[in-house]
């Protein structure tokens, strides 16, 4: 691949639709942001990020951003762990996100990616791995991301790679470097012909999928690994727990042994990117009868109605940004 092809790939068709980026306090042209090969976050994985969805509502000429404040608060919490100074408050990043959507003017489902990472040594700081004495870069970029992929169901492999334990690298923070752990698991799963990996934690119980939390439906209950199971406290996971309260369903957050995956009536994954995705097979065994079950279908419909602005009782999830001509 030539250097020009790499550069073209980074600009890509997705970015052509969303040419503006927030960077260090300003909305600037996406192509104008450049980093050197010595960028600290690139060398050591010392960065944090978020993934936020905005759904296009053609009737309202608006984008509905889902749980914007919650995502940015998690971003700020992740940044605190790595001593990254975001240079902006959650409220300012929230305004920046909406300004970015307006400037891009893209009328379609959009993904927002806030990212902050160590940038370069401040004067007097020696070369090497560290968290202090280094400047931070804070950016938010956007790309088109149509919703509803994988709804027909995915096949998962329980990975031989374990989710990094909280004592080593906290999964509760979205740290760029920790995604190498998840990438190894995805690679193992896709090499085996599956769509995604489910990782166990070092205690051997279920943690999460590569970029999604796991829910089991069994005997009329929803079961999901508790927050001490080395998982990200997923915001979509929280949405499902909220929905369950309105549906009158019980959610049990506890340790989930691997073997329980094989006896669940239904399993689904939750995440901003994937939304709610049914798991139809695990380790070559079908989940339930191998088709999308009624509980998954019901929650998927409720979630979709909420994020597309069709459920007034859940309007509080959304920050609505109107695009004018
Ligand atoms: N776990 C991991 C490791 C993730 O990267 C994600 C995606 N952010 C999730 C779970 C789901 O979290 P959320 O619902 O907040 O997108």
JSON list of C-alpha atoms and ligand atoms in Angstrom, two decimals, residues 71 74 163 174 179 182 208 210-213 232 234-237 270-272, ligand 1:
[
{"chain": "A", "resi": 71, "resn": "UNK", "atom": "CA", "xyz": [-21.25, 9.33, 27.26]},
{"chain": "A", "resi": 74, "resn": "UNK", "atom": "CA", "xyz": [-17.89, 8.49, 31.06]},
{"chain": "A", "resi": 163, "resn": "UNK", "atom": "CA", "xyz": [-10.74, -9.73, 29.46]},
{"chain": "A", "resi": 174, "resn": "UNK", "atom": "CA", "xyz": [-12.57, 3.18, 27.55]},
{"chain": "A", "resi": 179, "resn": "UNK", "atom": "CA", "xyz": [-8.76, -2.52, 22.80]},
{"chain": "A", "resi": 182, "resn": "UNK", "atom": "CA", "xyz": [-10.50, -7.09, 22.40]},
{"chain": "A", "resi": 208, "resn": "UNK", "atom": "CA", "xyz": [-18.50, -8.97, 27.72]},
{"chain": "A", "resi": 210, "resn": "UNK", "atom": "CA", "xyz": [-15.73, -7.30, 21.94]},
{"chain": "A", "resi": 211, "resn": "UNK", "atom": "CA", "xyz": [-17.53, -3.98, 22.06]},
{"chain": "A", "resi": 212, "resn": "UNK", "atom": "CA", "xyz": [-20.84, -4.88, 23.67]},
{"chain": "A", "resi": 213, "resn": "UNK", "atom": "CA", "xyz": [-22.36, -6.10, 26.92]},
{"chain": "A", "resi": 232, "resn": "UNK", "atom": "CA", "xyz": [-17.52, -1.56, 30.64]},
{"chain": "A", "resi": 234, "resn": "UNK", "atom": "CA", "xyz": [-22.32, 0.11, 28.93]},
{"chain": "A", "resi": 235, "resn": "UNK", "atom": "CA", "xyz": [-24.76, 2.92, 28.39]},
{"chain": "A", "resi": 236, "resn": "UNK", "atom": "CA", "xyz": [-26.94, 0.71, 26.19]},
{"chain": "A", "resi": 237, "resn": "UNK", "atom": "CA", "xyz": [-26.81, -1.87, 29.00]},
{"chain": "A", "resi": 270, "resn": "UNK", "atom": "CA", "xyz": [-25.91, -4.31, 23.69]},
{"chain": "A", "resi": 271, "resn": "UNK", "atom": "CA", "xyz": [-23.72, -1.45, 22.54]},
{"chain": "A", "resi": 272, "resn": "UNK", "atom": "CA", "xyz": [-23.94, 1.98, 21.00]},
{"chain": "B", "resi": 1, "resn": "LIG", "atom": "N1", "xyz": [-17.98, -3.08, 26.19]},
{"chain": "B", "resi": 1, "resn": "LIG", "atom": "C1", "xyz": [-17.00, -2.54, 25.46]},
{"chain": "B", "resi": 1, "resn": "LIG", "atom": "C2", "xyz": [-15.61, -3.06, 25.64]},
{"chain": "B", "resi": 1, "resn": "LIG", "atom": "C3", "xyz": [-17.26, -1.52, 24.54]},
{"chain": "B", "resi": 1, "resn": "LIG", "atom": "O1", "xyz": [-16.27, -0.99, 23.80]},
{"chain": "B", "resi": 1, "resn": "LIG", "atom": "C4", "xyz": [-18.58, -1.06, 24.39]},
{"chain": "B", "resi": 1, "resn": "LIG", "atom": "C5", "xyz": [-18.89, 0.04, 23.40]},
{"chain": "B", "resi": 1, "resn": "LIG", "atom": "N2", "xyz": [-18.73, 1.30, 23.96]},
{"chain": "B", "resi": 1, "resn": "LIG", "atom": "C6", "xyz": [-19.58, -1.63, 25.18]},
{"chain": "B", "resi": 1, "resn": "LIG", "atom": "C7", "xyz": [-19.25, -2.65, 26.08]},
{"chain": "B", "resi": 1, "resn": "LIG", "atom": "C8", "xyz": [-21.00, -1.12, 25.13]},
{"chain": "B", "resi": 1, "resn": "LIG", "atom": "O2", "xyz": [-21.06, 0.14, 25.73]},
{"chain": "B", "resi": 1, "resn": "LIG", "atom": "P1", "xyz": [-22.09, 1.26, 25.29]},
{"chain": "B", "resi": 1, "resn": "LIG", "atom": "O3", "xyz": [-23.44, 0.65, 25.40]},
{"chain": "B", "resi": 1, "resn": "LIG", "atom": "O4", "xyz": [-21.88, 2.36, 26.24]},
{"chain": "B", "resi": 1, "resn": "LIG", "atom": "O5", "xyz": [-21.77, 1.63, 23.88]}
]
